[in-house]
Amino acid sequence: MSRDNKINDNIYVSGTTTLGIVCKDGVILATESQATMGNLVANITAPKIYKIAPRISMTISGGVADCQQVAKIMSANLALRKHEIGRDVTVKAAANLMSVLLYQNRINPYITMPVLGGVDETGPHIYTLDPLGSLLEEPKFGATGSGSVIAYGVLEDEYKDGITVEEAKELAIRAVKAAKARDTASGGRIQIHKITKEGVEEIIIEDKQK
């Protein structure tokens, strides 16, 4: 999708299923890994989760170039802010920074709908955003992308209060697999970031399904 919101078959697009789950001991972010170009599946191992701070990551959904640019800007600005204040930026501050970045470009928006999640001294948090900078904190879970409606069905049915990161990892895998089975724009392997107070652990699931 191009920056003027029109479909362009020459632009890599991440149709995507991305999600985040709040746990009692951290956050799980998960995506699949298929990128398309028009009707072509251009890549089945496209990275869709980026670590942007020691205990904060973001998923990407939308135009690949726009999403990657936003991730780079966020990573650089959070590192600079940490240097200025001498400590890690909170998850809320990171989400607010991304919201401002997207809102400032609303006339010619970045085509991206990320889920941002992480852990700080106040606990685990996830936020969902849209291309114009709308910002919502999700108390339990959130999802974006073309497969999100399918993933939400699994999350609504199986999420429970007090879920651990290990339990949430398995739930995220089931939700992404369900989306891959029904959403033609979602496919490839499953990418997971398990975020706790110790940091970010990346997990790759080589899923043979689509």
PDB file of C-alpha atoms in Angstrom:
ATOM      1  CA  MET A   1       0.000   0.000   0.000  1.00  0.00           C
ATOM      2  CA  SER A   2       1.365   3.411  -0.949  1.00  0.00           C
ATOM      3  CA  ARG A   3       1.607   6.504   1.208  1.00  0.00           C
ATOM      4  CA  ASP A   4      -1.493   8.022  -0.475  1.00  0.00           C
ATOM      5  CA  ASN A   5      -3.620   5.067   0.695  1.00  0.00           C
ATOM      6  CA  LYS A   6      -4.004   3.597  -2.809  1.00  0.00           C
ATOM      7  CA  ILE A   7      -3.246   0.006  -3.693  1.00  0.00           C
ATOM      8  CA  ASN A   8      -0.032  -0.357  -5.696  1.00  0.00           C
ATOM      9  CA  ASP A   9       0.964  -3.814  -6.887  1.00  0.00           C
ATOM     10  CA  ASN A  10       4.645  -2.832  -6.887  1.00  0.00           C
ATOM     11  CA  ILE A  11       4.733  -2.116  -3.160  1.00  0.00           C
ATOM     12  CA  TYR A  12       5.453  -4.823  -0.634  1.00  0.00           C
ATOM     13  CA  VAL A  13       2.460  -5.122   1.688  1.00  0.00           C
ATOM     14  CA  SER A  14       2.178  -7.017   4.928  1.00  0.00           C
ATOM     15  CA  GLY A  15      -1.463  -8.180   5.079  1.00  0.00           C
ATOM     16  CA  THR A  16      -0.620  -9.670   8.405  1.00  0.00           C
ATOM     17  CA  THR A  17      -1.797 -11.058  11.672  1.00  0.00           C
ATOM     18  CA  THR A  18      -0.107  -9.404  14.641  1.00  0.00           C
ATOM     19  CA  LEU A  19      -1.104  -9.566  18.276  1.00  0.00           C
ATOM     20  CA  GLY A  20      -0.047  -8.785  21.815  1.00  0.00           C
ATOM     21  CA  ILE A  21      -1.023 -10.400  25.117  1.00  0.00           C
ATOM     22  CA  VAL A  22      -0.626  -8.924  28.605  1.00  0.00           C
ATOM     23  CA  CYS A  23       0.558 -11.519  31.137  1.00  0.00           C
ATOM     24  CA  LYS A  24       1.125 -11.437  34.876  1.00  0.00           C
ATOM     25  CA  ASP A  25       4.882 -11.736  34.314  1.00  0.00           C
ATOM     26  CA  GLY A  26       5.390  -9.995  30.983  1.00  0.00           C
ATOM     27  CA  VAL A  27       4.116  -9.517  27.455  1.00  0.00           C
ATOM     28  CA  ILE A  28       3.858 -11.759  24.403  1.00  0.00           C
ATOM     29  CA  LEU A  29       3.926 -10.268  20.899  1.00  0.00           C
ATOM     30  CA  ALA A  30       3.353 -12.603  17.945  1.00  0.00           C
ATOM     31  CA  THR A  31       3.014 -12.412  14.162  1.00  0.00           C
ATOM     32  CA  GLU A  32       3.233 -14.543  11.075  1.00  0.00           C
ATOM     33  CA  SER A  33       5.819 -13.736   8.392  1.00  0.00           C
ATOM     34  CA  GLN A  34       4.234 -13.432   4.942  1.00  0.00           C
ATOM     35  CA  ALA A  35       4.714 -10.329   2.784  1.00  0.00           C
ATOM     36  CA  THR A  36       2.810  -9.875  -0.471  1.00  0.00           C
ATOM     37  CA  MET A  37       3.197  -7.770  -3.620  1.00  0.00           C
ATOM     38  CA  GLY A  38      -0.153  -7.624  -5.352  1.00  0.00           C
ATOM     39  CA  ASN A  39      -1.249 -11.248  -5.754  1.00  0.00           C
ATOM     40  CA  LEU A  40       2.316 -12.491  -5.305  1.00  0.00           C
ATOM     41  CA  VAL A  41       3.585 -13.925  -2.035  1.00  0.00           C
ATOM     42  CA  ALA A  42       6.873 -12.026  -2.128  1.00  0.00           C
ATOM     43  CA  ASN A  43       8.425 -13.329   1.083  1.00  0.00           C
ATOM     44  CA  ILE A  44       7.508 -15.940   3.687  1.00  0.00           C
ATOM     45  CA  THR A  45      10.151 -15.028   6.278  1.00  0.00           C
ATOM     46  CA  ALA A  46       9.562 -11.272   6.542  1.00  0.00           C
ATOM     47  CA  PRO A  47      10.392  -9.921  10.035  1.00  0.00           C
ATOM     48  CA  LYS A  48       7.279  -8.414  11.600  1.00  0.00           C
ATOM     49  CA  ILE A  49       8.441  -7.809  15.172  1.00  0.00           C
ATOM     50  CA  TYR A  50      11.183  -5.338  16.034  1.00  0.00           C
ATOM     51  CA  LYS A  51      12.915  -4.808  19.364  1.00  0.00           C
ATOM     52  CA  ILE A  52      13.056  -1.021  19.815  1.00  0.00           C
ATOM     53  CA  ALA A  53      14.275  -0.800  23.437  1.00  0.00           C
ATOM     54  CA  PRO A  54      15.725  -3.241  25.999  1.00  0.00           C
ATOM     55  CA  ARG A  55      12.237  -4.336  27.140  1.00  0.00           C
ATOM     56  CA  ILE A  56       9.982  -2.938  24.396  1.00  0.00           C
ATOM     57  CA  SER A  57       9.085  -4.357  20.982  1.00  0.00           C
ATOM     58  CA  MET A  58       6.595  -3.519  18.235  1.00  0.00           C
ATOM     59  CA  THR A  59       4.811  -5.530  15.573  1.00  0.00           C
ATOM     60  CA  ILE A  60       4.240  -4.219  12.056  1.00  0.00           C
ATOM     61  CA  SER A  61       1.208  -4.369   9.781  1.00  0.00           C
ATOM     62  CA  GLY A  62       0.751  -2.372   6.573  1.00  0.00           C
ATOM     63  CA  GLY A  63       3.195  -1.120   3.959  1.00  0.00           C
ATOM     64  CA  VAL A  64       6.536  -2.760   4.656  1.00  0.00           C
ATOM     65  CA  ALA A  65       8.691   0.297   3.881  1.00  0.00           C
ATOM     66  CA  ASP A  66       6.560   2.541   6.099  1.00  0.00           C
ATOM     67  CA  CYS A  67       6.557   0.006   8.926  1.00  0.00           C
ATOM     68  CA  GLN A  68      10.315  -0.480   8.791  1.00  0.00           C
ATOM     69  CA  GLN A  69      10.901   3.277   8.768  1.00  0.00           C
ATOM     70  CA  VAL A  70       8.717   3.786  11.839  1.00  0.00           C
ATOM     71  CA  ALA A  71      10.590   0.997  13.654  1.00  0.00           C
ATOM     72  CA  LYS A  72      13.947   2.618  12.824  1.00  0.00           C
ATOM     73  CA  ILE A  73      12.781   6.052  13.977  1.00  0.00           C
ATOM     74  CA  MET A  74      11.391   4.629  17.211  1.00  0.00           C
ATOM     75  CA  SER A  75      14.541   2.644  17.992  1.00  0.00           C
ATOM     76  CA  ALA A  76      16.792   5.659  17.418  1.00  0.00           C
ATOM     77  CA  ASN A  77      14.636   8.053  19.429  1.00  0.00           C
ATOM     78  CA  LEU A  78      14.215   5.693  22.375  1.00  0.00           C
ATOM     79  CA  ALA A  79      17.981   5.136  22.516  1.00  0.00           C
ATOM     80  CA  LEU A  80      18.542   8.911  22.437  1.00  0.00           C
ATOM     81  CA  ARG A  81      15.947   9.506  25.134  1.00  0.00           C
ATOM     82  CA  LYS A  82      17.518   6.824  27.357  1.00  0.00           C
ATOM     83  CA  HIS A  83      20.876   8.593  26.991  1.00  0.00           C
ATOM     84  CA  GLU A  84      19.264  11.928  27.937  1.00  0.00           C
ATOM     85  CA  ILE A  85      17.423  10.738  31.047  1.00  0.00           C
ATOM     86  CA  GLY A  86      19.811   7.998  32.151  1.00  0.00           C
ATOM     87  CA  ARG A  87      17.223   5.221  32.338  1.00  0.00           C
ATOM     88  CA  ASP A  88      14.949   3.158  30.131  1.00  0.00           C
ATOM     89  CA  VAL A  89      11.904   4.876  28.674  1.00  0.00           C
ATOM     90  CA  THR A  90       8.560   3.601  29.969  1.00  0.00           C
ATOM     91  CA  VAL A  91       6.263   1.652  27.676  1.00  0.00           C
ATOM     92  CA  LYS A  92       3.654   4.422  27.901  1.00  0.00           C
ATOM     93  CA  ALA A  93       6.219   7.052  26.907  1.00  0.00           C
ATOM     94  CA  ALA A  94       7.306   4.932  23.935  1.00  0.00           C
ATOM     95  CA  ALA A  95       3.687   4.511  22.837  1.00  0.00           C
ATOM     96  CA  ASN A  96       3.060   8.254  23.172  1.00  0.00           C
ATOM     97  CA  LEU A  97       6.168   8.981  21.095  1.00  0.00           C
ATOM     98  CA  MET A  98       4.934   6.687  18.324  1.00  0.00           C
ATOM     99  CA  SER A  99       1.481   8.269  18.481  1.00  0.00           C
ATOM    100  CA  VAL A 100       2.991  11.743  18.022  1.00  0.00           C
ATOM    101  CA  LEU A 101       5.193  10.522  15.150  1.00  0.00           C
ATOM    102  CA  LEU A 102       2.192   9.085  13.309  1.00  0.00           C
ATOM    103  CA  TYR A 103      -0.054  12.084  14.032  1.00  0.00           C
ATOM    104  CA  GLN A 104       2.554  14.539  12.754  1.00  0.00           C
ATOM    105  CA  ASN A 105       2.507  12.676   9.433  1.00  0.00           C
ATOM    106  CA  ARG A 106      -1.279  12.294   9.233  1.00  0.00           C
ATOM    107  CA  ILE A 107      -1.578  14.328   5.992  1.00  0.00           C
ATOM    108  CA  ASN A 108       0.733  11.849   4.249  1.00  0.00           C
ATOM    109  CA  PRO A 109       0.527   8.982   6.726  1.00  0.00           C
ATOM    110  CA  TYR A 110       2.748   6.036   7.369  1.00  0.00           C
ATOM    111  CA  ILE A 111       0.621   3.009   6.458  1.00  0.00           C
ATOM    112  CA  THR A 112       1.156   1.029   9.624  1.00  0.00           C
ATOM    113  CA  MET A 113      -0.978  -0.411  12.428  1.00  0.00           C
ATOM    114  CA  PRO A 114       1.465  -1.609  15.076  1.00  0.00           C
ATOM    115  CA  VAL A 115       1.071  -3.304  18.403  1.00  0.00           C
ATOM    116  CA  LEU A 116       3.642  -1.937  20.858  1.00  0.00           C
ATOM    117  CA  GLY A 117       4.342  -3.848  24.043  1.00  0.00           C
ATOM    118  CA  GLY A 118       6.828  -4.095  26.842  1.00  0.00           C
ATOM    119  CA  VAL A 119       7.597  -4.210  30.531  1.00  0.00           C
ATOM    120  CA  ASP A 120       8.717  -1.382  32.832  1.00  0.00           C
ATOM    121  CA  GLU A 121       8.666  -0.588  36.542  1.00  0.00           C
ATOM    122  CA  THR A 122       4.861  -0.284  36.444  1.00  0.00           C
ATOM    123  CA  GLY A 123       4.402  -3.735  34.897  1.00  0.00           C
ATOM    124  CA  PRO A 124       3.504  -5.147  31.472  1.00  0.00           C
ATOM    125  CA  HIS A 125       1.649  -3.038  28.896  1.00  0.00           C
ATOM    126  CA  ILE A 126       0.504  -3.265  25.281  1.00  0.00           C
ATOM    127  CA  TYR A 127      -0.852  -0.527  23.011  1.00  0.00           C
ATOM    128  CA  THR A 128      -2.449  -0.567  19.570  1.00  0.00           C
ATOM    129  CA  LEU A 129      -2.088   2.334  17.130  1.00  0.00           C
ATOM    130  CA  ASP A 130      -3.432   3.316  13.716  1.00  0.00           C
ATOM    131  CA  PRO A 131      -1.826   5.309  10.853  1.00  0.00           C
ATOM    132  CA  LEU A 132      -3.171   8.632  12.184  1.00  0.00           C
ATOM    133  CA  GLY A 133      -1.744   8.135  15.656  1.00  0.00           C
ATOM    134  CA  SER A 134      -4.784   6.900  17.577  1.00  0.00           C
ATOM    135  CA  LEU A 135      -3.500   5.199  20.714  1.00  0.00           C
ATOM    136  CA  LEU A 136      -5.262   2.630  22.881  1.00  0.00           C
ATOM    137  CA  GLU A 137      -3.881   0.690  25.823  1.00  0.00           C
ATOM    138  CA  GLU A 138      -5.188  -2.874  25.747  1.00  0.00           C
ATOM    139  CA  PRO A 139      -5.749  -4.314  29.243  1.00  0.00           C
ATOM    140  CA  LYS A 140      -5.693  -7.961  28.103  1.00  0.00           C
ATOM    141  CA  PHE A 141      -4.796  -8.339  24.429  1.00  0.00           C
ATOM    142  CA  GLY A 142      -4.875  -6.575  21.082  1.00  0.00           C
ATOM    143  CA  ALA A 143      -4.477  -7.516  17.427  1.00  0.00           C
ATOM    144  CA  THR A 144      -4.035  -5.748  14.092  1.00  0.00           C
ATOM    145  CA  GLY A 145      -3.914  -6.731  10.440  1.00  0.00           C
ATOM    146  CA  SER A 146      -6.101  -8.619   8.011  1.00  0.00           C
ATOM    147  CA  GLY A 147      -6.142 -11.753  10.160  1.00  0.00           C
ATOM    148  CA  SER A 148      -6.871  -9.948  13.416  1.00  0.00           C
ATOM    149  CA  VAL A 149     -10.608 -10.704  13.416  1.00  0.00           C
ATOM    150  CA  ILE A 150      -9.802 -14.431  13.372  1.00  0.00           C
ATOM    151  CA  ALA A 151      -7.093 -14.099  16.015  1.00  0.00           C
ATOM    152  CA  TYR A 152      -9.477 -12.128  18.234  1.00  0.00           C
ATOM    153  CA  GLY A 153     -11.898 -15.073  18.244  1.00  0.00           C
ATOM    154  CA  VAL A 154      -9.237 -17.357  19.710  1.00  0.00           C
ATOM    155  CA  LEU A 155      -7.999 -14.732  22.167  1.00  0.00           C
ATOM    156  CA  GLU A 156     -11.516 -13.897  23.398  1.00  0.00           C
ATOM    157  CA  ASP A 157     -12.292 -17.569  23.910  1.00  0.00           C
ATOM    158  CA  GLU A 158      -9.085 -18.682  25.615  1.00  0.00           C
ATOM    159  CA  TYR A 159      -7.560 -15.694  27.450  1.00  0.00           C
ATOM    160  CA  LYS A 160      -7.716 -15.876  31.229  1.00  0.00           C
ATOM    161  CA  ASP A 161      -6.713 -13.430  33.932  1.00  0.00           C
ATOM    162  CA  GLY A 162      -3.337 -14.203  35.484  1.00  0.00           C
ATOM    163  CA  ILE A 163      -2.019 -15.913  32.356  1.00  0.00           C
ATOM    164  CA  THR A 164       1.751 -16.487  32.337  1.00  0.00           C
ATOM    165  CA  VAL A 165       4.082 -15.701  29.448  1.00  0.00           C
ATOM    166  CA  GLU A 166       4.519 -19.412  28.753  1.00  0.00           C
ATOM    167  CA  GLU A 167       0.758 -19.959  28.626  1.00  0.00           C
ATOM    168  CA  ALA A 168       0.329 -16.815  26.522  1.00  0.00           C
ATOM    169  CA  LYS A 169       2.993 -17.995  24.089  1.00  0.00           C
ATOM    170  CA  GLU A 170       0.976 -21.132  23.380  1.00  0.00           C
ATOM    171  CA  LEU A 171      -2.226 -19.082  23.100  1.00  0.00           C
ATOM    172  CA  ALA A 172      -0.534 -16.711  20.650  1.00  0.00           C
ATOM    173  CA  ILE A 173       0.603 -19.643  18.514  1.00  0.00           C
ATOM    174  CA  ARG A 174      -2.959 -20.996  18.361  1.00  0.00           C
ATOM    175  CA  ALA A 175      -4.344 -17.569  17.458  1.00  0.00           C
ATOM    176  CA  VAL A 176      -1.825 -16.962  14.669  1.00  0.00           C
ATOM    177  CA  LYS A 177      -2.329 -20.485  13.299  1.00  0.00           C
ATOM    178  CA  ALA A 178      -6.088 -19.922  13.178  1.00  0.00           C
ATOM    179  CA  ALA A 179      -5.571 -16.664  11.268  1.00  0.00           C
ATOM    180  CA  LYS A 180      -3.161 -18.313   8.837  1.00  0.00           C
ATOM    181  CA  ALA A 181      -5.734 -21.013   8.106  1.00  0.00           C
ATOM    182  CA  ARG A 182      -8.428 -18.517   7.043  1.00  0.00           C
ATOM    183  CA  ASP A 183      -6.667 -15.295   6.007  1.00  0.00           C
ATOM    184  CA  THR A 184      -4.986 -15.482   2.588  1.00  0.00           C
ATOM    185  CA  ALA A 185      -2.658 -12.578   3.445  1.00  0.00           C
ATOM    186  CA  SER A 186      -1.214 -14.367   6.491  1.00  0.00           C
ATOM    187  CA  GLY A 187       1.308 -17.187   6.228  1.00  0.00           C
ATOM    188  CA  GLY A 188       4.848 -18.385   6.824  1.00  0.00           C
ATOM    189  CA  ARG A 189       6.462 -19.023  10.168  1.00  0.00           C
ATOM    190  CA  ILE A 190       5.355 -17.654  13.529  1.00  0.00           C
ATOM    191  CA  GLN A 191       7.490 -14.974  15.175  1.00  0.00           C
ATOM    192  CA  ILE A 192       7.243 -14.303  18.899  1.00  0.00           C
ATOM    193  CA  HIS A 193       8.839 -11.835  21.297  1.00  0.00           C
ATOM    194  CA  LYS A 194       8.589 -12.898  24.943  1.00  0.00           C
ATOM    195  CA  ILE A 195       9.187  -9.757  26.994  1.00  0.00           C
ATOM    196  CA  THR A 196       9.853  -9.882  30.723  1.00  0.00           C
ATOM    197  CA  LYS A 197      11.762  -7.717  33.194  1.00  0.00           C
ATOM    198  CA  GLU A 198      14.891  -9.599  32.080  1.00  0.00           C
ATOM    199  CA  GLY A 199      14.530  -8.417  28.477  1.00  0.00           C
ATOM    200  CA  VAL A 200      13.298  -9.626  25.081  1.00  0.00           C
ATOM    201  CA  GLU A 201      13.550 -13.234  23.921  1.00  0.00           C
ATOM    202  CA  GLU A 202      12.866 -13.961  20.242  1.00  0.00           C
ATOM    203  CA  ILE A 203      11.215 -17.272  19.355  1.00  0.00           C
ATOM    204  CA  ILE A 204      10.697 -18.570  15.810  1.00  0.00           C
ATOM    205  CA  ILE A 205       8.205 -21.360  15.115  1.00  0.00           C
ATOM    206  CA  GLU A 206       8.741 -23.001  11.729  1.00  0.00           C
ATOM    207  CA  ASP A 207       5.109 -23.787  10.974  1.00  0.00           C
ATOM    208  CA  LYS A 208       4.433 -26.000   7.938  1.00  0.00           C
ATOM    209  CA  GLN A 209       0.858 -24.739   7.692  1.00  0.00           C
ATOM    210  CA  LYS A 210       0.581 -22.236   4.800  1.00  0.00           C
TER     211      LYS A 210
END
